[in-house]
């Protein structure tokens, strides 16, 4: 910060002004340290949750790959593509703020729903159900992994 044009008065008035500036700077530094501590704690919690979710995801992905292979062997790739529901899965992310920093607070996943009018190719009647079950278990496995609620501070 430049001192050009802002000279500190001599004597008690100058000392009082400097003390006031120093107190303001110390309060700002304390606030920044508190913010850093809170954010680092939150980062550690989220990093652990992400690692747990990653391991659950890899396990469920292996199971889904097994079912995918079974479906392709039973009905072929074309039948597998026809077995996909018209609707898509939906993921909603809720955002929150901690000390002015926005972060994802919770994630909600909705599986696609097959209407009764949609026809299933032969040999694949259970495949979308298996895939949906694998995805549902991946997204709802241990609760803190993918659905994380964070208190506001």
mmCIF file of C-alpha atoms in Angstrom, residues 6-9 11 14 19 21 23 25 42-43 49-50 57 69 73-74 80 85 108-109 116 124 127 138 142-143 149:
data_model
loop_
_atom_site.group_PDB
_atom_site.id
_atom_site.type_symbol
_atom_site.label_atom_id
_atom_site.label_comp_id
_atom_site.label_asym_id
_atom_site.label_seq_id
_atom_site.Cartn_x
_atom_site.Cartn_y
_atom_site.Cartn_z
ATOM 1 C CA UNK A 6 -1.544 9.478 3.400
ATOM 2 C CA UNK A 7 0.908 10.679 5.947
ATOM 3 C CA UNK A 8 0.542 9.616 9.532
ATOM 4 C CA UNK A 9 0.209 12.607 11.837
ATOM 5 C CA UNK A 11 2.340 12.502 18.037
ATOM 6 C CA UNK A 14 -0.662 9.381 14.679
ATOM 7 C CA UNK A 19 -3.105 1.361 16.573
ATOM 8 C CA UNK A 21 -5.159 0.321 11.646
ATOM 9 C CA UNK A 23 -6.238 -3.651 15.285
ATOM 10 C CA UNK A 25 -5.504 -5.712 10.288
ATOM 11 C CA UNK A 42 -14.361 -29.351 5.324
ATOM 12 C CA UNK A 43 -11.916 -30.292 2.564
ATOM 13 C CA UNK A 49 -16.122 -38.992 1.451
ATOM 14 C CA UNK A 50 -14.950 -38.803 -2.179
ATOM 15 C CA UNK A 57 -18.376 -46.744 -7.380
ATOM 16 C CA UNK A 69 -21.619 -58.540 -20.593
ATOM 17 C CA UNK A 73 -24.307 -62.211 -24.707
ATOM 18 C CA UNK A 74 -28.018 -62.928 -24.253
ATOM 19 C CA UNK A 80 -29.242 -53.895 -25.179
ATOM 20 C CA UNK A 85 -35.695 -46.606 -20.899
ATOM 21 C CA UNK A 108 -29.968 -36.635 -5.046
ATOM 22 C CA UNK A 109 -30.242 -39.308 -7.753
ATOM 23 C CA UNK A 116 -45.602 -49.880 -19.247
ATOM 24 C CA UNK A 124 -33.372 -58.402 -21.859
ATOM 25 C CA UNK A 127 -31.296 -56.199 -17.707
ATOM 26 C CA UNK A 138 -23.778 -47.149 -6.008
ATOM 27 C CA UNK A 142 -23.010 -45.916 2.610
ATOM 28 C CA UNK A 143 -24.944 -42.717 3.261
ATOM 29 C CA UNK A 149 -25.390 -32.767 4.306
#
